[in-house]
Tab-separated table of C-alpha atoms in Angstrom:
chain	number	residue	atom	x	y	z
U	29	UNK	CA	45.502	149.809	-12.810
U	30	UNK	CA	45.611	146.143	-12.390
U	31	UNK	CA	45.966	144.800	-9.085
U	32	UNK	CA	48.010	141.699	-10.208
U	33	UNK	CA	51.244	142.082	-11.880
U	34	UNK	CA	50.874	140.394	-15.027
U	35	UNK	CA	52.121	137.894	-16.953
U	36	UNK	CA	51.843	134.660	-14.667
U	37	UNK	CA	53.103	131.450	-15.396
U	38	UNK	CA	50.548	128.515	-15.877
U	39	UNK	CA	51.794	125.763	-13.642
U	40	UNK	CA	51.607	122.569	-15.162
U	41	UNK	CA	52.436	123.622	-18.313
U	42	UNK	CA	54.503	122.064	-20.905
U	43	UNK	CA	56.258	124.842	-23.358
U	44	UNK	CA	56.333	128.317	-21.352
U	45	UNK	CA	52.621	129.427	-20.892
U	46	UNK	CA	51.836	133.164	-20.085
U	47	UNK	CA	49.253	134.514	-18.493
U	48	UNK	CA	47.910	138.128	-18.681
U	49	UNK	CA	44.570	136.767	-16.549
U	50	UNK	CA	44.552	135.202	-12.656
U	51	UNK	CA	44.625	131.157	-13.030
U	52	UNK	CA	42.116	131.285	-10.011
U	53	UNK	CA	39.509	133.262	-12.176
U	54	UNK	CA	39.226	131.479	-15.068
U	55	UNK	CA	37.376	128.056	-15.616
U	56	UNK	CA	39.146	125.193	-14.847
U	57	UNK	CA	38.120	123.836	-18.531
U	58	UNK	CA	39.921	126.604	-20.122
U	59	UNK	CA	43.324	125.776	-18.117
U	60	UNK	CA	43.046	122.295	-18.802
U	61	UNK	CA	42.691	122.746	-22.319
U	62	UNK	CA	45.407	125.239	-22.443
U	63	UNK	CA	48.231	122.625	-20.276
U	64	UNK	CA	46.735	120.506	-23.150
U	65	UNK	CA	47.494	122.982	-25.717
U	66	UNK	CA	51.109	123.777	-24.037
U	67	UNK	CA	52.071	119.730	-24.235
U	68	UNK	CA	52.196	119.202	-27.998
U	69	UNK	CA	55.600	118.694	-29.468
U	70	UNK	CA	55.065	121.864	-31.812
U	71	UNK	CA	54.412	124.077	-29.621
U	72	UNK	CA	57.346	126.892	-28.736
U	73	UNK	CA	55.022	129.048	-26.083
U	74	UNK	CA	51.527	129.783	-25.620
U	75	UNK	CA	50.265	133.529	-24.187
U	76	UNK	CA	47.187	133.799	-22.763
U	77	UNK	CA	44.797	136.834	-22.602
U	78	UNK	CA	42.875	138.346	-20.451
U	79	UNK	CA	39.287	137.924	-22.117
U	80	UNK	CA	40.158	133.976	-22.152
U	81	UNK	CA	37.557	131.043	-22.254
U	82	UNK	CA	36.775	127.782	-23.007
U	83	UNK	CA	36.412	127.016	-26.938
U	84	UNK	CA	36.457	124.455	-29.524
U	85	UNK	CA	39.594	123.048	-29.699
U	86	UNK	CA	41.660	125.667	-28.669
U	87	UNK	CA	41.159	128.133	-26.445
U	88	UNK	CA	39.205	131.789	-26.733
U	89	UNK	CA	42.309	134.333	-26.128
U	90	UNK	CA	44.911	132.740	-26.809
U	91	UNK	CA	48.024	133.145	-29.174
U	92	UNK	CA	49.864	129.373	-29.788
U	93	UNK	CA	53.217	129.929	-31.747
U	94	UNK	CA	54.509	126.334	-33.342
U	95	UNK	CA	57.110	125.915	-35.387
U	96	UNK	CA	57.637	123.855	-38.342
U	97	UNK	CA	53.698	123.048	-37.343
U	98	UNK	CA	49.952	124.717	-37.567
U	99	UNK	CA	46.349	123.301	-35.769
U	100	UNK	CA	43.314	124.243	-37.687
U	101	UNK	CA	41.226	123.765	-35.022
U	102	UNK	CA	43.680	126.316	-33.026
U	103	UNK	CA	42.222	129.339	-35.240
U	104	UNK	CA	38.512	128.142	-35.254
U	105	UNK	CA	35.639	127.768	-37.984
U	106	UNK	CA	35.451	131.752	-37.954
U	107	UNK	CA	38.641	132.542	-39.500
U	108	UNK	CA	39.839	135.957	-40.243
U	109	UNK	CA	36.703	137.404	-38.080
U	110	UNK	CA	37.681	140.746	-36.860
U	111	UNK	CA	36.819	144.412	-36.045
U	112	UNK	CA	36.675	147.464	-38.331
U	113	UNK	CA	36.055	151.190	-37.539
U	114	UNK	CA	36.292	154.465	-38.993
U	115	UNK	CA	35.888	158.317	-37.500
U	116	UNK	CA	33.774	160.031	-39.226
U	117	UNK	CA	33.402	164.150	-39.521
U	118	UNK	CA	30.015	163.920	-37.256
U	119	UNK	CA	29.529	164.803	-33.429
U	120	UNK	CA	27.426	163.738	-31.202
U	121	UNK	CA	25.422	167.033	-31.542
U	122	UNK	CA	24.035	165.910	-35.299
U	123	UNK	CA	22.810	162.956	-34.368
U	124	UNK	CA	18.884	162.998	-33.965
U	125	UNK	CA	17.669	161.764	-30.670
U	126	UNK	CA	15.792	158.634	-31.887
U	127	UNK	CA	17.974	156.554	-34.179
U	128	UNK	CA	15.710	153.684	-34.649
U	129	UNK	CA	15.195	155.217	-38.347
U	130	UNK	CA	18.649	155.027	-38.616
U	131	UNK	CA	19.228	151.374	-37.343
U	132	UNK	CA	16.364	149.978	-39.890
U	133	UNK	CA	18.373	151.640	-42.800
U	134	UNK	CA	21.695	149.547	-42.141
U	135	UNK	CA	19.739	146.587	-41.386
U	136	UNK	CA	17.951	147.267	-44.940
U	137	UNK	CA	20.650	147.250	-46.954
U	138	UNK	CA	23.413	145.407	-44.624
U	139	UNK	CA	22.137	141.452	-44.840
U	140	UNK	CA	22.138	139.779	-40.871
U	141	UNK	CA	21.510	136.479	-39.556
U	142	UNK	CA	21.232	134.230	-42.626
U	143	UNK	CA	20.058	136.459	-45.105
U	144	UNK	CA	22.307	137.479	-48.075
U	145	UNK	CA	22.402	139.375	-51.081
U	146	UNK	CA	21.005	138.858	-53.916
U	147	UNK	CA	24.297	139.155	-55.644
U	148	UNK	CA	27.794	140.034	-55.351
U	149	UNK	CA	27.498	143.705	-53.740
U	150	UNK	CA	29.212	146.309	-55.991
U	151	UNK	CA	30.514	148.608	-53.365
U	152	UNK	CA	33.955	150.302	-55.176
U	153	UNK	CA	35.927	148.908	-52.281
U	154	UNK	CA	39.083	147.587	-52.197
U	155	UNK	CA	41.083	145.816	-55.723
U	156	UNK	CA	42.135	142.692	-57.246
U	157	UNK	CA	38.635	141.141	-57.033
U	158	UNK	CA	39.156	139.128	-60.246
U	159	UNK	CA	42.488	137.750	-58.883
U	160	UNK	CA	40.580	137.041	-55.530
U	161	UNK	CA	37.655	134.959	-56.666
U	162	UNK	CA	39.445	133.336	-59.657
U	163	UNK	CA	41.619	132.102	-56.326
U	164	UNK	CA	38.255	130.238	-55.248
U	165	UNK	CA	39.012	127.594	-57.783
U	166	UNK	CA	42.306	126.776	-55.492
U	167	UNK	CA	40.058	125.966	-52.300
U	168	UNK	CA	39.191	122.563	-51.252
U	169	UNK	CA	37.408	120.605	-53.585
U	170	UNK	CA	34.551	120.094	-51.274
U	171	UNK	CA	33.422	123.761	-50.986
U	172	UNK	CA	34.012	124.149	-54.867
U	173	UNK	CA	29.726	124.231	-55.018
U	174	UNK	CA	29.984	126.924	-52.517
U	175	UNK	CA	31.341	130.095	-54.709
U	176	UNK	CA	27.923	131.629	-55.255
U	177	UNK	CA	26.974	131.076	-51.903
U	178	UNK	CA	30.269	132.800	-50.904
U	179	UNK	CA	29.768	135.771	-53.237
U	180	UNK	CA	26.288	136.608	-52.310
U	181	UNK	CA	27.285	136.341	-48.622
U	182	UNK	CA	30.237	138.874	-49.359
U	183	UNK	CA	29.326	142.330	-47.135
U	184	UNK	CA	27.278	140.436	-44.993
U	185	UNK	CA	27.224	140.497	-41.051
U	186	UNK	CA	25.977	136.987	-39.854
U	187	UNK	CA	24.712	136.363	-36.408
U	188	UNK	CA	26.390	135.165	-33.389
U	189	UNK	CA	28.392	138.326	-31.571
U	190	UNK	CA	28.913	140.323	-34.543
U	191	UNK	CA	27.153	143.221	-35.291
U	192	UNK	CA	27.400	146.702	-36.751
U	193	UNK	CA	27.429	149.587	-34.415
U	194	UNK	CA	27.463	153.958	-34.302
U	195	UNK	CA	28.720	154.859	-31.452
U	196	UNK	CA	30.954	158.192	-29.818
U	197	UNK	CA	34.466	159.183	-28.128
U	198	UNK	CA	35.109	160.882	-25.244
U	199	UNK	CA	35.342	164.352	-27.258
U	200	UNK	CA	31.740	163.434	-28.278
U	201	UNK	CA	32.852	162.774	-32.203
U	202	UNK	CA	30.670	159.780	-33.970
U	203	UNK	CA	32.652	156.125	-35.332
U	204	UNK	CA	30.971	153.629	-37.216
U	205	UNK	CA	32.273	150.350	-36.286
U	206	UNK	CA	31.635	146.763	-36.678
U	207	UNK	CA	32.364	142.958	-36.384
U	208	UNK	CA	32.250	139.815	-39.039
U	209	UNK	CA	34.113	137.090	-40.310
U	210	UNK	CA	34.846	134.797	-43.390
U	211	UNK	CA	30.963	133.629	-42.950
U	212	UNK	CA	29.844	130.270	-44.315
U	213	UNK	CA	32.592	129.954	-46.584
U	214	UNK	CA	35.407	130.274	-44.114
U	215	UNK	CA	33.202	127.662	-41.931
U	216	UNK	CA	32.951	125.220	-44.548
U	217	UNK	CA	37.106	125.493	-45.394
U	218	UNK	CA	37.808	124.486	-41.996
U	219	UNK	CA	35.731	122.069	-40.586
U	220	UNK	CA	36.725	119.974	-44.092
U	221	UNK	CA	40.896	120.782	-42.679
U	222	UNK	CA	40.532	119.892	-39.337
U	223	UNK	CA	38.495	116.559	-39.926
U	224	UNK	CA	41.579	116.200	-42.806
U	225	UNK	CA	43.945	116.908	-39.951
U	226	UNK	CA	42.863	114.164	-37.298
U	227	UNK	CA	43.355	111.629	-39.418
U	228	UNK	CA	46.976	112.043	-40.259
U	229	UNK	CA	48.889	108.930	-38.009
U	230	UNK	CA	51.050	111.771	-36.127
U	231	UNK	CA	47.767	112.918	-34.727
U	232	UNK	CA	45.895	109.928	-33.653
U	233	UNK	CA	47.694	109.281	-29.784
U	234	UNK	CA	47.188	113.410	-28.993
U	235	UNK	CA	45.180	113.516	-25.853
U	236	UNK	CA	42.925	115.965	-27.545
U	237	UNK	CA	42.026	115.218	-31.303
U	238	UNK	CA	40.461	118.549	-31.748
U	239	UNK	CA	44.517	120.294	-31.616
U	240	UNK	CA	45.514	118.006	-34.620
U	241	UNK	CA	47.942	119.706	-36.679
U	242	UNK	CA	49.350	119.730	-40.290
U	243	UNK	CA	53.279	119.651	-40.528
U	244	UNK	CA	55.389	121.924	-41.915
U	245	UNK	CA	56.756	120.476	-45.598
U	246	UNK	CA	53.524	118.334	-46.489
U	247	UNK	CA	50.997	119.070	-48.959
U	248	UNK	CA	48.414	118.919	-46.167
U	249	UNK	CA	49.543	121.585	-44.495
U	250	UNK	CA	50.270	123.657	-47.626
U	251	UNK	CA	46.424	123.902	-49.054
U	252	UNK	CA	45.540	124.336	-45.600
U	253	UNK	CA	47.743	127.788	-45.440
U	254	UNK	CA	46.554	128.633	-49.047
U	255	UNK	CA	42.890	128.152	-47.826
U	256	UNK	CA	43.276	129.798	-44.695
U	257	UNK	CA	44.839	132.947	-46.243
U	258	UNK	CA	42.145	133.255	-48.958
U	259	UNK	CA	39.152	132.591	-45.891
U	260	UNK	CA	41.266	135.442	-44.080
U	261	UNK	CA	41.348	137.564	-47.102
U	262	UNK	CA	37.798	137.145	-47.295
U	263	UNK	CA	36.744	138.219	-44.125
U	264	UNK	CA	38.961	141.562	-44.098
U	265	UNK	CA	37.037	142.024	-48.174
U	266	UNK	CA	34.006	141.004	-46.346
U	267	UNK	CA	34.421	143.658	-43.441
U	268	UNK	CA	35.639	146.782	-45.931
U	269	UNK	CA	32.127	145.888	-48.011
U	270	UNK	CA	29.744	146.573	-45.407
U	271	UNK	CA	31.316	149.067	-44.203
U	272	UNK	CA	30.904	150.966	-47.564
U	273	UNK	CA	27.675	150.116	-47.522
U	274	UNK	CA	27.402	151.168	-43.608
U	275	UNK	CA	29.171	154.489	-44.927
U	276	UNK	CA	26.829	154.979	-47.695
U	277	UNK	CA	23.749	155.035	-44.959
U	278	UNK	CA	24.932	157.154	-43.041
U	279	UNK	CA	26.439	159.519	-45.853
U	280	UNK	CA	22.351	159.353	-47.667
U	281	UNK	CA	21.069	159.960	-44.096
U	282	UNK	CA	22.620	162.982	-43.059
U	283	UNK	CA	22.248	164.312	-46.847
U	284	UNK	CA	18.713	164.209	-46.751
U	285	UNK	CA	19.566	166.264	-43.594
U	286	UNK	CA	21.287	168.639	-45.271
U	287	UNK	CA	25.193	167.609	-43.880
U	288	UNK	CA	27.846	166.021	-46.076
U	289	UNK	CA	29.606	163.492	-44.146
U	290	UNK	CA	33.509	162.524	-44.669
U	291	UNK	CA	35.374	159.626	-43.004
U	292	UNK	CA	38.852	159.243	-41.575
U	293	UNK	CA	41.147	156.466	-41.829
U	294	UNK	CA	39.862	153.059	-41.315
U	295	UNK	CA	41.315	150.307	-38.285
U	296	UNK	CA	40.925	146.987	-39.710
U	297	UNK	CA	42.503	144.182	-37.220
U	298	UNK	CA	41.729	140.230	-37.472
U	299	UNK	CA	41.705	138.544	-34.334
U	300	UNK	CA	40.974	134.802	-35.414
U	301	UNK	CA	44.254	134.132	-37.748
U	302	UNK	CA	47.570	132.726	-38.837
U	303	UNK	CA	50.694	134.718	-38.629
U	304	UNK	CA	53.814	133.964	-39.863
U	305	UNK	CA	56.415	135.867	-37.189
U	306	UNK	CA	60.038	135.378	-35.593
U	307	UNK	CA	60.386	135.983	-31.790
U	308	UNK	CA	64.269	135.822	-30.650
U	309	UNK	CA	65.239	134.084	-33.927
U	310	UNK	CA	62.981	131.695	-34.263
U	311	UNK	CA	60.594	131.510	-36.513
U	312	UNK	CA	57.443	130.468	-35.598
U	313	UNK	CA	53.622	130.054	-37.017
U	314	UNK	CA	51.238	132.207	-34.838
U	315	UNK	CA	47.568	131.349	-34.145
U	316	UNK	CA	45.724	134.209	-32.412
U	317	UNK	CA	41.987	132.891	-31.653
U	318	UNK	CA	40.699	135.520	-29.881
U	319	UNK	CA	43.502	137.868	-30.312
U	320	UNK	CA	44.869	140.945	-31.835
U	321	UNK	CA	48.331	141.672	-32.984
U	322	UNK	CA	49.696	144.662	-31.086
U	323	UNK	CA	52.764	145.200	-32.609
U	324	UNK	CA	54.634	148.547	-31.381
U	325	UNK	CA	52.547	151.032	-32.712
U	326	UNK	CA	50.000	149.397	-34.758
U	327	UNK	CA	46.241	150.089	-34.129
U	328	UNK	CA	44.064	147.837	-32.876
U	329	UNK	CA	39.956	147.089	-31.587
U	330	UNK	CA	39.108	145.783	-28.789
U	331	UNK	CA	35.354	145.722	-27.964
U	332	UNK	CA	32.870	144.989	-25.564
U	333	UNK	CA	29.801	142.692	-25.473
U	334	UNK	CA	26.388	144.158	-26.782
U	335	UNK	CA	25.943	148.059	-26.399
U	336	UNK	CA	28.817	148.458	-23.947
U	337	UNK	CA	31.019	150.279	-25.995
U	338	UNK	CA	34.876	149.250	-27.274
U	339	UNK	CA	38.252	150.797	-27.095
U	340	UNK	CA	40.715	151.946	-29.919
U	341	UNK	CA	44.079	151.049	-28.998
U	342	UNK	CA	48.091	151.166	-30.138
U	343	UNK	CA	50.188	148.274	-29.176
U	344	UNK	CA	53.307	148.559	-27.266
U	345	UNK	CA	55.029	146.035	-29.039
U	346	UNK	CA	55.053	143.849	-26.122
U	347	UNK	CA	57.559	140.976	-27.150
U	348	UNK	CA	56.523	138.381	-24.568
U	349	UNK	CA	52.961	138.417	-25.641
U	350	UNK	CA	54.095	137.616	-29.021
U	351	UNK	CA	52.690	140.877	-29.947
U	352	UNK	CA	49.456	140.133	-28.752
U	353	UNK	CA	46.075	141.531	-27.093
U	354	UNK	CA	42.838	140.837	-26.236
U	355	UNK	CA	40.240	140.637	-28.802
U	356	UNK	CA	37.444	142.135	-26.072
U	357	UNK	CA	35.337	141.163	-22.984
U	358	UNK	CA	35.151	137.388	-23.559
U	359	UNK	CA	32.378	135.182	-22.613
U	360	UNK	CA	31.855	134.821	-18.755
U	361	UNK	CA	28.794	132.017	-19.715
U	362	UNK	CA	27.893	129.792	-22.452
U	363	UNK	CA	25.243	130.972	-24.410
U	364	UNK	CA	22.701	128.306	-22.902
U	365	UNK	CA	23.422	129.551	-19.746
U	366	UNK	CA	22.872	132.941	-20.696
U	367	UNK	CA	19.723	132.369	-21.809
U	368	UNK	CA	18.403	130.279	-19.064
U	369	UNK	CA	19.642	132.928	-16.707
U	370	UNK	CA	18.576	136.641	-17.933
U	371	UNK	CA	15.499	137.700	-19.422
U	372	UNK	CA	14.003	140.077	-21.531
U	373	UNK	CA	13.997	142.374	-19.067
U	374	UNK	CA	17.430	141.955	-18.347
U	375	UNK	CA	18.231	142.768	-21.756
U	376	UNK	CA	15.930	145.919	-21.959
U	377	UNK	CA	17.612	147.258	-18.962
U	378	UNK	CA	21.200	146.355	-19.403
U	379	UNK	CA	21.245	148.166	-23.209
U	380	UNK	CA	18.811	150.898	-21.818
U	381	UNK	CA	19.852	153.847	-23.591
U	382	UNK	CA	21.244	151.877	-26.754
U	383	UNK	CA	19.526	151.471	-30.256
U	384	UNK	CA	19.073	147.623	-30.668
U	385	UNK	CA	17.265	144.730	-30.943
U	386	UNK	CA	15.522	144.132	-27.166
U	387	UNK	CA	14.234	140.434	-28.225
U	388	UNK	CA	14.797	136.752	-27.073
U	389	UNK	CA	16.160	135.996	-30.115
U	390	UNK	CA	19.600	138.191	-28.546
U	391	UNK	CA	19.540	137.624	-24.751
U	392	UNK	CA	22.511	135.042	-25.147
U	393	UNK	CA	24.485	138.381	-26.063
U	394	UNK	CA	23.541	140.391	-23.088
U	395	UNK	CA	26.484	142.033	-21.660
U	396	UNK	CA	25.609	140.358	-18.190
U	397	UNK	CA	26.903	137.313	-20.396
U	398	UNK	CA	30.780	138.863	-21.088
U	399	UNK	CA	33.272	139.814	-18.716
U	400	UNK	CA	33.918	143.551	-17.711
U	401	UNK	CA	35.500	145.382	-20.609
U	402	UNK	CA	37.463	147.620	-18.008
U	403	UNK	CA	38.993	144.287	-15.823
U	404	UNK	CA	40.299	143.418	-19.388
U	405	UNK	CA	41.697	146.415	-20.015
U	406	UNK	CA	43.009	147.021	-17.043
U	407	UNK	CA	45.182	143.862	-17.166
U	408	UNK	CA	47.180	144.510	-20.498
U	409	UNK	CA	48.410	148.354	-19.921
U	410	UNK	CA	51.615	146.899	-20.885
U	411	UNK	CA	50.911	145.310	-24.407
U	412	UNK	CA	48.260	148.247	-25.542
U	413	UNK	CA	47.457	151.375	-24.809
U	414	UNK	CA	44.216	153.308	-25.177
U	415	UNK	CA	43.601	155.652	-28.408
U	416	UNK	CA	39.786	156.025	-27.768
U	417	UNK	CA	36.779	154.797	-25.522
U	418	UNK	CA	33.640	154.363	-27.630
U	419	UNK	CA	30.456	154.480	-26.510
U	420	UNK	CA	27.655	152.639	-28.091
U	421	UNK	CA	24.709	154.601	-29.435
U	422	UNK	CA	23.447	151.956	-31.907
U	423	UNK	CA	23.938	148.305	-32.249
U	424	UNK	CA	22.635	146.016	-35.307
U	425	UNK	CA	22.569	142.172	-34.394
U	426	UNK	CA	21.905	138.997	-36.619
């Protein structure tokens, strides 16, 4: 159990700040930026996680909910990035002891990094893909040379922290799970929003230009909404391709074994989004970067840095998180840091046991560079509460 009583209030604050995390352990950058956060007009409370850190513009684990008002910077360049998972029929028994053959399959036919495919994967998941990409045309005009780009990238992983992993429960049965956004496309819709943003006069005398926001009634802040949902239907399409394609591996893998493979229902949760919810009668624009929504009852992911494993959870429905979780560990050190502080070696021993990349090109994700998944946890028993501990077997990285 946690051995603070959480939430906290943030003193200095201007609207009612929450904290599920100790002010005195987290950077004094990140509380800055959230009193910062707290002070504009819009804003009608800010909750903070406990997996919160310093970002761009707003900050990593937190949910702001304006009204009548949305910041574009406040949900990030990665919008709609999330988790999916799925239980599959397989136990750790069936698994063969070296899955390295296993691991070069997904990255074969899963692009990473900045590779793509060569076209439009044709996977038989989900509908209405005419309606979707005829919805393209809609976007800001300055990403309208940026369709094939976005097609091609469709059911593709990226780099950064996402990555694609097999992993098992505590009753030794095998998930595939895995973690992507909107990609270059959803990139490229906000960067041209938020530069749109901090230019409008209302914006120009905030202390921080980066939490610009559009106003409710304006045909700014309409496209921005239209574009935001499309980027965040994206990245859910994006996530539900690869893992057809991850499912299709695996399914051709274990055939050639001689065992059919079946899946179970899939958990799909964004945690870099725009809600639109009502909290005592008010209704109110939610921004969770770094969050999940954890309404009573509604499956979530929450995973750790590279190899560690994640957690399956159900929200509680906790009202005065706005709903909300963590999204998982959250950086403890910038990536420089990282990698001017653990080596190779490091790496190799801190994902010994794991399938995965053991390069320099990946040290910045070593899990000596995230907070401990189990402090996390440990401070939100009262907004989730745990379905399933995965462990990681295999991990593919951009």
């Amino acid at each position: 159990m946690a051995t603070h009583t959480f939430p906290v209030t943030l003193e200095g604050a201007g609207a009612e700040t929450l904290m599920w995390a100790s002010p005195e352990e987290v950077e004094t950058a990140a509380l800055d930026q959230l009193r910062n956060i707290s002070r504009l007009p819009w804003v009608h409370g800010l909750r903070v996680m406990p997996d919160v850190h310093l970002g761009k513009g707003a900050t990593v684990g937190s949910v702001v909910a304006m009204k009548n008002a949305v910041s574009p910077a406040a949900v990030g360049v990665d919008i709609g990035c999330g988790m999916q998972a799925v239980q599959t029929d397989l136990v750790a028994a069936d698994l063969p002891e070296d899955l390295g053959t296993l691991r070069a399959a997904v990255e074969a036919t899963i692009p990473v990094g900045f590779s793509s495919h060569e076209s439009a994967p044709d996977t038989g998941v989900g509908v209405g893909w005419d309606a979707f990409w005829a919805g393209f045309r809609e976007l800001h005009p300055g990403v309208q040379d940026r369709e094939s780009r976005a097609m091609k990238q469709m059911g593709t992983l990226g780099g950064g922290n996402h990555f694609i992993e097999l992993t098992v429960d505590g009753e030794g049965r095998v998930w595939l799970m895995l973690h992507s956004g909107s990609r270059n496309i959803g990139k490229e819709v906000a960067e041209r929003h938020i530069n749109g943003a901090k230019a409008l006069e209302h914006n120009l005398d905030l202390p921080d230009r980066d939490l610009a926001v559009f106003l409710a009634g304006t045909p700014q802040m309409d496209a921005y909404l239209r574009d935001l949902y499309w980027a965040q239907d994206y990245a859910a399409r994006n996530r539900a391709v690869m893992m057809g394609l991850f499912q299709g591996v695996v399914r051709d893998y274990f055939g050639r074994l001689g065992r059919d493979v079946t899946f179970g229902e899939q958990v799909s949760a964004h945690h870099n989004y725009v809600s639109e919810e009502t909290y005592d009668g008010v209704d109110l624009i939610v921004t969770r970067k770094g969050a999940i929504s954890a309404k009573s009852g509604e499956y979530g992911l929450i995973p750790g840095s590279m190899g560690t494993g994640s957690y399956v959870v159900r929200g509680l429905g906790n009202t005065q998180s706005y709903c909300s979780a963590s999204h998982g560990a959250g950086r403890r050190m910038s990536r420089t840091k990282a990698r001017k502080t653990f080596t190779v070696e490091d790496l190799i021993a801190q994902t010994a046991g794991v399938e995965c990349r053991k390069d320099v090109g990946v040290v910045d994700e070593i899990p000596g560079a995230y907070k401990s998944l189990e402090t996390v946890m440990e401070a939100q028993t009262d907004l989730v509460e745990v379905v399933a501990r995965l462990q990681t077997l295999m991990c593919v990285k951009g």
